[in-house]
Coordinates of C-alpha atoms in Angstrom, one line a residue:
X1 CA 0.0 0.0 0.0
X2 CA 1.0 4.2 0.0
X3 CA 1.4 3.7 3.5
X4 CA 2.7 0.3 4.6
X5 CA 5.1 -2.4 2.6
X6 CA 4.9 -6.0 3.3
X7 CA 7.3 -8.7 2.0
X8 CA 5.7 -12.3 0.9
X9 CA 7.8 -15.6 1.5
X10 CA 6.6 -18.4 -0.7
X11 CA 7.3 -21.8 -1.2
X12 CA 8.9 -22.9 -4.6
X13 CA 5.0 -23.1 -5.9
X14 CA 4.2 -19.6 -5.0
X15 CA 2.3 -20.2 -2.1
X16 CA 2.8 -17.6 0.9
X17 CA 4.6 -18.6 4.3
X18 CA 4.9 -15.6 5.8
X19 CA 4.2 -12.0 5.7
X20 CA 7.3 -9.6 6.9
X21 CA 7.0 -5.7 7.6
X22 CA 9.5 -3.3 6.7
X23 CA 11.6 -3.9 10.0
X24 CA 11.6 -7.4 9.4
X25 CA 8.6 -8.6 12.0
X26 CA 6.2 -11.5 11.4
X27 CA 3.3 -10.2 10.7
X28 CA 1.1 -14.0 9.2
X29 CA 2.2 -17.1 8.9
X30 CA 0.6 -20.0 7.4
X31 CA 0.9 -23.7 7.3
X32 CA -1.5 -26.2 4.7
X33 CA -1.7 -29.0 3.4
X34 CA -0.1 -30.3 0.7
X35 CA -3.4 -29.9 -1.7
X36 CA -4.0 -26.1 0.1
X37 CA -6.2 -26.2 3.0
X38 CA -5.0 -24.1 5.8
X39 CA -4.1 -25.8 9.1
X40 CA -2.8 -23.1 10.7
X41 CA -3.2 -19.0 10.2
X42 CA -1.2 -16.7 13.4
X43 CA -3.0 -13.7 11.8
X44 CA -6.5 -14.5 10.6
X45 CA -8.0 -11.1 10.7
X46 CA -5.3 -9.8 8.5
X47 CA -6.5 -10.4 5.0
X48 CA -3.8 -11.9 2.1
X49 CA -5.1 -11.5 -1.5
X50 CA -2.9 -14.0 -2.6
X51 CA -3.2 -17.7 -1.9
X52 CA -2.0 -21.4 -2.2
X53 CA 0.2 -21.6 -5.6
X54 CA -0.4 -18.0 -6.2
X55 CA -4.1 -18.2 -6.8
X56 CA -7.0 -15.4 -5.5
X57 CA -9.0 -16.8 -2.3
X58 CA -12.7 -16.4 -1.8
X59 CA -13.1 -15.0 1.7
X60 CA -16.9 -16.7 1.4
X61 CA -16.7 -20.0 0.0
X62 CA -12.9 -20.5 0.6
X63 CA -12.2 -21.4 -3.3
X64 CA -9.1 -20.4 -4.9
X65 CA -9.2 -18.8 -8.5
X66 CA -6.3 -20.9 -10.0
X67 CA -5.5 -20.8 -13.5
X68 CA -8.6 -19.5 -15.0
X69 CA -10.5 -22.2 -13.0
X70 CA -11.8 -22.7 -9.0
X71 CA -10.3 -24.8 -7.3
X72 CA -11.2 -26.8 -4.1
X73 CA -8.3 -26.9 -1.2
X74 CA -10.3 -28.7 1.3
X75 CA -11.3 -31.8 -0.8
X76 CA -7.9 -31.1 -3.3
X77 CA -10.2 -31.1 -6.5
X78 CA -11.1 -28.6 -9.4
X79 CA -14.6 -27.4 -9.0
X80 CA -14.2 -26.4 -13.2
X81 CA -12.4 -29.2 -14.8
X82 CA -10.9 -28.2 -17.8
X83 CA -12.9 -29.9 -20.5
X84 CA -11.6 -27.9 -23.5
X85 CA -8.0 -29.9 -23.0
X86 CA -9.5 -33.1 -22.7
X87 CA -11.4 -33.0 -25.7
X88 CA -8.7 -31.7 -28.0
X89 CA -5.4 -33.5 -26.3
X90 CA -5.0 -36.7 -24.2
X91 CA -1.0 -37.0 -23.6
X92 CA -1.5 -39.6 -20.9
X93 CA -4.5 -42.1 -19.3
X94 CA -4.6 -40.0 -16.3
X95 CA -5.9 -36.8 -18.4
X96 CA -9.3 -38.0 -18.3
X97 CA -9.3 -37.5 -14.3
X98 CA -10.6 -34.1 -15.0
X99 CA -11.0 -33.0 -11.4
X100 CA -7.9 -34.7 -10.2
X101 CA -5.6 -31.3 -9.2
X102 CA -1.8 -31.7 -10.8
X103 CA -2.6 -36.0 -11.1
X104 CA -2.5 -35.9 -7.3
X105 CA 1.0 -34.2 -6.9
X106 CA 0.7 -30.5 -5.4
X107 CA 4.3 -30.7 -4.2
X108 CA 6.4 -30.6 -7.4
X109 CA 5.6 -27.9 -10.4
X110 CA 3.2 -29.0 -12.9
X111 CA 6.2 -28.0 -16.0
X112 CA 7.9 -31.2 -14.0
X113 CA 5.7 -33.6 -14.4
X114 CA 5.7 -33.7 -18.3
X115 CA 5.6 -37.2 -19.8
X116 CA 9.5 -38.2 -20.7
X117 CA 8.6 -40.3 -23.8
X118 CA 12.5 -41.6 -23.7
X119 CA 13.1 -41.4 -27.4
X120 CA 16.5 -40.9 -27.2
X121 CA 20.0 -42.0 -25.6
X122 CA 20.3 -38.9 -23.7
X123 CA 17.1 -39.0 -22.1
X124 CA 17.5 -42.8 -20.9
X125 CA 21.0 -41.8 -19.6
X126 CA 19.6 -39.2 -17.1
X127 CA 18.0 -41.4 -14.9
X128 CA 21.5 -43.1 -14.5
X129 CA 22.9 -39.7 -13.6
X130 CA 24.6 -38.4 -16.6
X131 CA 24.0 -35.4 -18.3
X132 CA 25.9 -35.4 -21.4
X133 CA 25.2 -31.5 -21.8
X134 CA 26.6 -31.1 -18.6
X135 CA 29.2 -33.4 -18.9
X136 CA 30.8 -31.6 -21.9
X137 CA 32.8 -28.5 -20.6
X138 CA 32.6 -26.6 -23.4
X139 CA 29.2 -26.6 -24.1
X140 CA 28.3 -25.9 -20.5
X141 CA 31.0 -23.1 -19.8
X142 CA 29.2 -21.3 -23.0
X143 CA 25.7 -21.7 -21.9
X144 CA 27.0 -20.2 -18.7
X145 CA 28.5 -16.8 -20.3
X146 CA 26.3 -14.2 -21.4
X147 CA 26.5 -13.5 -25.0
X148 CA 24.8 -10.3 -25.9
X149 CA 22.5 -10.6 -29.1
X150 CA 21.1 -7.8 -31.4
X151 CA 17.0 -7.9 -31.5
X152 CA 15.2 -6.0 -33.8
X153 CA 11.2 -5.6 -32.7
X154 CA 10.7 -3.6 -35.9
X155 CA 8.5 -5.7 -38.3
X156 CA 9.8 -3.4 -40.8
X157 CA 13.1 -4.6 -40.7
X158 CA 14.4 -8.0 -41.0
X159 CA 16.0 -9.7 -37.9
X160 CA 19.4 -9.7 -37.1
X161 CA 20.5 -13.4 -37.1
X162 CA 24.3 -12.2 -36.0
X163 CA 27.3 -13.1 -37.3
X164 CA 29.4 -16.7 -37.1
X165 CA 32.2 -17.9 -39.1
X166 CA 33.3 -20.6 -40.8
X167 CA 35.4 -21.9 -38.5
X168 CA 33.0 -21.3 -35.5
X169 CA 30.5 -23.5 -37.4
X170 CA 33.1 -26.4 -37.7
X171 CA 33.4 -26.1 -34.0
X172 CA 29.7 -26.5 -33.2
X173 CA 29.4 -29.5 -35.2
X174 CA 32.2 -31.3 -33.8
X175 CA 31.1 -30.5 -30.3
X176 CA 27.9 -31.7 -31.0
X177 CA 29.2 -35.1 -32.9
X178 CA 31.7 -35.4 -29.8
X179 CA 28.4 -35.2 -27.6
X180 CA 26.7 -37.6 -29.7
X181 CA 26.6 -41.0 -28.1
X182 CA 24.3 -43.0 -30.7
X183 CA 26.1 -44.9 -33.3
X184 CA 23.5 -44.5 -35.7
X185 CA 22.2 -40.7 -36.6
X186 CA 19.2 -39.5 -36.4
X187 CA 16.9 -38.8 -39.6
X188 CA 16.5 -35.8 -40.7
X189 CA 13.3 -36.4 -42.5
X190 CA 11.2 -37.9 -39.7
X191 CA 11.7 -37.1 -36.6
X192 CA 10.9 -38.8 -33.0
X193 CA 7.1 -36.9 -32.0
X194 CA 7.8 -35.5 -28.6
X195 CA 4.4 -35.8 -27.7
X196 CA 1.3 -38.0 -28.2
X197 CA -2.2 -37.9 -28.4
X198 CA -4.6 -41.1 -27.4
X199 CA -8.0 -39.6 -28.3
X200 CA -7.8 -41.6 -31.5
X201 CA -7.5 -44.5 -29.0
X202 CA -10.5 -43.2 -27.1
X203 CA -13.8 -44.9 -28.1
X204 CA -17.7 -43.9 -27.0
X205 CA -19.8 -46.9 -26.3
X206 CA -23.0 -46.7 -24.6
X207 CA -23.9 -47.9 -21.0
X208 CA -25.5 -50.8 -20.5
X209 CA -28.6 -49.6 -19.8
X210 CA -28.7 -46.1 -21.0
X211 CA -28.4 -42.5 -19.8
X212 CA -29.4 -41.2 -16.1
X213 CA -28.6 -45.0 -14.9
X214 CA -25.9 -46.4 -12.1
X215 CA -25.9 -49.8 -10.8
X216 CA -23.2 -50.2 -8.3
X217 CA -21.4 -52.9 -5.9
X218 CA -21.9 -52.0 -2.0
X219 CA -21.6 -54.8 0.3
X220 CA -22.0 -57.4 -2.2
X221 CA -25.0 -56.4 -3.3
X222 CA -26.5 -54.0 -6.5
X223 CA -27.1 -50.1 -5.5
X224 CA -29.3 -48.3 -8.6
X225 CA -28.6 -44.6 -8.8
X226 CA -30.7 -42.6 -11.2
X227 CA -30.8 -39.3 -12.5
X228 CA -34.4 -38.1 -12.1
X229 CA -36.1 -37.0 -15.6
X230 CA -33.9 -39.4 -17.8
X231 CA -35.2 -42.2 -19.1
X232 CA -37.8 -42.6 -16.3
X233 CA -39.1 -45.9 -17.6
X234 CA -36.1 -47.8 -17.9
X235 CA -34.9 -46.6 -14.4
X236 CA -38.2 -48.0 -12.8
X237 CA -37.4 -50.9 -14.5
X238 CA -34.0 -51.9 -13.5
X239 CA -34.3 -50.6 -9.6
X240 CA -37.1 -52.9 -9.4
X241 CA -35.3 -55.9 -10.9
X242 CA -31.7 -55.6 -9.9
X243 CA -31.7 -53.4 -7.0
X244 CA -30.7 -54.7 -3.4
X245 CA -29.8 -58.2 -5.4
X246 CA -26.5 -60.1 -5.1
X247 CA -24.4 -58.2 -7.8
X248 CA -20.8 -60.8 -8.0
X249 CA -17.1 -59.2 -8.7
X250 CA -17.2 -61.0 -11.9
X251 CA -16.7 -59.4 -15.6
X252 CA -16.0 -61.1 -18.2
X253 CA -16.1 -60.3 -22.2
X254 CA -16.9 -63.3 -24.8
X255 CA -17.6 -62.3 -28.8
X256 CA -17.2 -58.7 -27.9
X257 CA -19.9 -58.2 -25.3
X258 CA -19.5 -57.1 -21.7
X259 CA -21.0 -60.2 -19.1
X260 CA -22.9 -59.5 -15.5
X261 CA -23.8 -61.9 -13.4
X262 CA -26.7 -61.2 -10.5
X263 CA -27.9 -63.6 -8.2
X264 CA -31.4 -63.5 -6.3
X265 CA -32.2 -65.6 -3.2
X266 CA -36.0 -65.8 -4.4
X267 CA -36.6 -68.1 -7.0
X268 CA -40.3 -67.0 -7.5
X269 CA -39.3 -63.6 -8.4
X270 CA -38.6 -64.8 -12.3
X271 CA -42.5 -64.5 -13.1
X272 CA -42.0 -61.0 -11.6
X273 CA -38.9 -59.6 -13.4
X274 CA -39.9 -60.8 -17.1
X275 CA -43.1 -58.6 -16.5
X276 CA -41.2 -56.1 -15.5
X277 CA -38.4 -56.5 -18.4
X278 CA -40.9 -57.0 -20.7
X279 CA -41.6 -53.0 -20.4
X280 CA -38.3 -52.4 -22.1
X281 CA -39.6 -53.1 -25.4
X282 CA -36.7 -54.0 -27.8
X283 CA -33.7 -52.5 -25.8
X284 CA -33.1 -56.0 -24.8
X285 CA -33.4 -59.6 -25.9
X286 CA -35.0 -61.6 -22.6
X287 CA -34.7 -65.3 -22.0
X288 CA -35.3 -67.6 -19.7
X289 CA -33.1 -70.6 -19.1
X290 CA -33.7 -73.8 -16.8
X291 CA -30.7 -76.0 -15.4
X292 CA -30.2 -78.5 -12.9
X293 CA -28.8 -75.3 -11.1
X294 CA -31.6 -73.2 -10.9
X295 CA -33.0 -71.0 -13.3
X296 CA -31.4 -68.0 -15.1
X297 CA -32.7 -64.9 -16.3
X298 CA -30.6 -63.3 -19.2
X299 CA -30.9 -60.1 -21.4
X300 CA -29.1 -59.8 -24.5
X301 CA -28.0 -56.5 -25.8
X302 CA -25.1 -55.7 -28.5
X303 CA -23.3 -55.0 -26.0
X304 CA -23.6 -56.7 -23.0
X305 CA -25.1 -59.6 -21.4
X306 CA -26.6 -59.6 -18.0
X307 CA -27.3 -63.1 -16.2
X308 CA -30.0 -63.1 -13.4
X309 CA -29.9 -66.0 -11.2
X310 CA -32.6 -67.3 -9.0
X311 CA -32.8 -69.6 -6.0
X312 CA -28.7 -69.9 -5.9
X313 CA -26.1 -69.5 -3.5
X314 CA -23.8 -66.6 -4.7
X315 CA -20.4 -68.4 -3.8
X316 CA -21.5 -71.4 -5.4
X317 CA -22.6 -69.2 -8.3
X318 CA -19.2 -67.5 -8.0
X319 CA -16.9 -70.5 -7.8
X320 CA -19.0 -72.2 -10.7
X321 CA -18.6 -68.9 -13.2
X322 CA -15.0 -69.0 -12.6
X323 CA -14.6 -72.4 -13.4
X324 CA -16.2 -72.2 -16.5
X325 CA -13.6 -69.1 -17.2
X326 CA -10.8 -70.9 -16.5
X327 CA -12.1 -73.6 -18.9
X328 CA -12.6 -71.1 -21.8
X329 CA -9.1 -69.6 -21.0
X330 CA -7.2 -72.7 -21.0
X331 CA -9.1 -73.5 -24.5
X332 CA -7.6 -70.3 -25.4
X333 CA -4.2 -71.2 -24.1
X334 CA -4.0 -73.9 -26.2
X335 CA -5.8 -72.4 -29.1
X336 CA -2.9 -69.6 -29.0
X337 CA 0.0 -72.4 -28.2
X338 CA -0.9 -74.1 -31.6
X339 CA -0.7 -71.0 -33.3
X340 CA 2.9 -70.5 -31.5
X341 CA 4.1 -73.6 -32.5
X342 CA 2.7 -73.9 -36.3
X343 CA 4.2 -70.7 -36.8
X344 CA 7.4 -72.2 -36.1
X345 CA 7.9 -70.7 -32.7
X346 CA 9.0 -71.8 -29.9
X347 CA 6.1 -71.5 -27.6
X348 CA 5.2 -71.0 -24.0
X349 CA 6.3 -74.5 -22.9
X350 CA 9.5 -76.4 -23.5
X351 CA 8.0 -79.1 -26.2
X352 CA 9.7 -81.7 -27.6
X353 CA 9.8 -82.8 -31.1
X354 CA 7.3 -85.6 -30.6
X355 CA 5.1 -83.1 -28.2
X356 CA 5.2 -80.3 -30.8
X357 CA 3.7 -82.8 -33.5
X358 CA 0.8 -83.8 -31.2
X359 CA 0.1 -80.4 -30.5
X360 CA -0.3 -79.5 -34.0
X361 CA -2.3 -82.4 -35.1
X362 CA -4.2 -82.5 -32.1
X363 CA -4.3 -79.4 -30.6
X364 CA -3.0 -80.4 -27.3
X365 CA -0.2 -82.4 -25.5
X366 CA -1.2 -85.6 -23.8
X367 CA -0.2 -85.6 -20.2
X368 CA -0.7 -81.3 -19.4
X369 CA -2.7 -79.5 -18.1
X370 CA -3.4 -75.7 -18.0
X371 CA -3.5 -74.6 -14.9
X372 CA -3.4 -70.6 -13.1
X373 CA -0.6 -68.5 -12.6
X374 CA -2.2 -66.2 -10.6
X375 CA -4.9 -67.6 -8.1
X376 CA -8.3 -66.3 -9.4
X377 CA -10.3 -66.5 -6.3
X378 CA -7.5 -63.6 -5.3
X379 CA -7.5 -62.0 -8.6
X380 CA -11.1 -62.9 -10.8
X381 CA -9.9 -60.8 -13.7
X382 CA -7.9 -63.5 -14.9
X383 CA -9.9 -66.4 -14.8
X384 CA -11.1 -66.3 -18.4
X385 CA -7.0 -64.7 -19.5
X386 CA -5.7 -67.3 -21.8
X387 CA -1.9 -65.2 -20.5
X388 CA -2.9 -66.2 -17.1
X389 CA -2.8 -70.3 -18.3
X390 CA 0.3 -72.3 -18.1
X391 CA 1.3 -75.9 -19.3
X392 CA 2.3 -78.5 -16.2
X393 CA 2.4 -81.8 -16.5
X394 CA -0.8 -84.2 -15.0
X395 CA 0.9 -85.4 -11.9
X396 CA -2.8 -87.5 -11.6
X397 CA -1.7 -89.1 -15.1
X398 CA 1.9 -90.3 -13.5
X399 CA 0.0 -91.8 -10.2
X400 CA -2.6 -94.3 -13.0
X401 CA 0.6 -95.0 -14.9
X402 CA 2.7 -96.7 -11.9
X403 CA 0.0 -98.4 -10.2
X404 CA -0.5 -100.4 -13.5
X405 CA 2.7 -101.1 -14.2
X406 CA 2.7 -102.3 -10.6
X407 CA -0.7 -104.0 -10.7
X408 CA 0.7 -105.8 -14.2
X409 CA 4.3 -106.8 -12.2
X410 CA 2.5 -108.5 -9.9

């Protein structure tokens, strides 16, 4: 102000510390969080303009203009995420976390956490600790000396691009070919992009059930969310069918479509849910399905297949789906080892030549079996993985064999 000066110390983000007078006196300090709430203020009546990471506070709502947007320090999310960049550029999978403030790192600049694509020698020798710029003495001792240059703002007159000899030339290039680690140059016609963009990567498919629609897992069992106004008769629908009902950890995708598996203790309720399904019109292919089991409701879309069950226990109905995945996957498995091995390939197992002609004649090796990797009662995502299968050998198989051979030495 005209009357009073006040000195800011800030952290390396621009966020304010303390507040000095002229003689050198505390006059604020704060302490936050690393996202920017405040956990401690000495001076709260004193008013700073300025805020966490150099943004403008709201005395009434406690928001923080940040970067043309508001920003949230007591839940450490944007309140305006910034949809314009994620439509146009998607440099990384954790872009589309549009509320997600600086991908959950307040502490270290946002310039620093730009994706290292490691194109290059010199970039993949930094994180062993050598700098090659730094490590050449001449290059470094120039960067390090001012060199005045001639600028010309005029648009009038053409730029002043200095003057270099001949010689001077020949030293920069043999500088920079001393520098040069790679034993093959770089192109000068196509270069290495420095960055990337996965929205081509990025596909739109439609939920499940439509718009206005949630059907999440709490406790074990299906919680229906809906958006009121939105496809009102659909939402009726499915909270009346699939709400409070056993909704299993278990998705699986088979010829391109999405599976979901319910289970309902009630086995009467079947008559019930067809009526009700039945109001969907054509959104959804309904049948009905009668094993030794139980019965099974189950809707078929373009996209997805849900399985209602009825009158079963959901571990059994748990432990039974992942057995049939682990079938289809070691199908797969072998499927995918053929193809390995007719291609001339060596294969996920160590095959001999008489094991490698039964497995392409027949498909499989007499004597294996494809068994988990990775425990799918811990892990369910791999049951139906054909890269989760590998090839042991039937220890059952070797127990059948000795006891006849001993049965026929007797």
């Amino acid at each position: 102000t005209s009357e009073q000066r006040f000195y800011v110390a800030s952290d390396q983000n621009g966020s304010p510390l303390a507040l000095f007078d002229t003689n050198g006196n505390i006059i604020k300090e704060l302490r936050r969080t690393p996202f920017g709430r405040i956990i401690r203020d000495s001076n709260p009546d004193f008013f700073l303009p300025i805020d966490y990471q150099g943004g403008i506070p709201d005395p009434h709502t406690s928001l923080l203009y940040l970067k043309l947007r508001w920003y949230d320090p007591s839940v450490g999310q944007w309140m305006t995420p910034d949809w314009e960049r994620l439509a146009n550029q998607l440099t990384a999978p954790t872009d589309v976390f549009i509320y997600r403030f600086h991908n959950n790192d307040p502490i270290n600049p946002h310039s620093s956490q730009q994706v290292n694509y490691m194109t290059d020698l010199s970039s993949w020798l930094k994180i062993y600790g050598y700098d090659v710029k730094h490590m050449l003495g001449s290059s470094y001792t120039r960067n390090m000396v001012y060199q005045p240059q001639a600028v010309v703002t005029s648009q009038q007159l053409a730029p002043d691009f200095g003057v270099m000899s001949g010689l001077q030339c020949i030293v920069d290039k043999v500088t920079y070919q001393f520098g040069s680690l790679d034993f093959v140059p770089q192109p000068l016609l196509k270069m290495e992009s420095r960055t990337r963009n996965l929205l081509p990567r990025v596909a739109y498919r439609r939920s499940v059930f439509g718009e206005g629609l949630l059907i999440s897992r709490s406790g074990g069992r299906a919680l229906v969310s809906v958006v009121e106004g939105v496809n009102s008769v659909v939402q009726d629908v499915v909270t009346s069918v699939f709400n409070n009902s056993h909704f299993l950890d278990l998705h699986f995708t088979q010829h391109d479509q999405d599976l979901f598996y319910f289970v309902k203790d009630n086995a009467l309720k079947l008559r019930d849910d067809l009526e009700e399904l039945r109001r969907l019109g054509g959104m959804f292919n309904v049948s009905t399905h009668e094993t030794a089991d139980g019965k099974e409701l189950r809707l078929h879309s373009a996209d997805a297949v849900v399985s209602i069950r009825y009158g079963a226990d959901p571990q059994q109905e748990r432990h039974r789906l992942l057995k049939h995945a682990h079938k289809r996957a070691v199908e797969r498995a072998w499927e995918l080892e053929k193809a390995l091995i007719t291609s001339g390939l060596s294969g996920r197992g160590e095959w001999t030549e008489e094991e490698r002609e039964e497995l392409t004649l027949r498909g499989r090796v007499e004597g294996y079996e494809g068994t988990d990797i990775h425990n799918v009662q811990r892990y369910p995502q791999l049951a139906d993985d054909p890269g989760n299968v590998t090839f042991r050998k039937d220890a059952r198989r070797k127990r059948k064999r000795r006891t006849h051979r001993h049965d026929d030495s007797t």
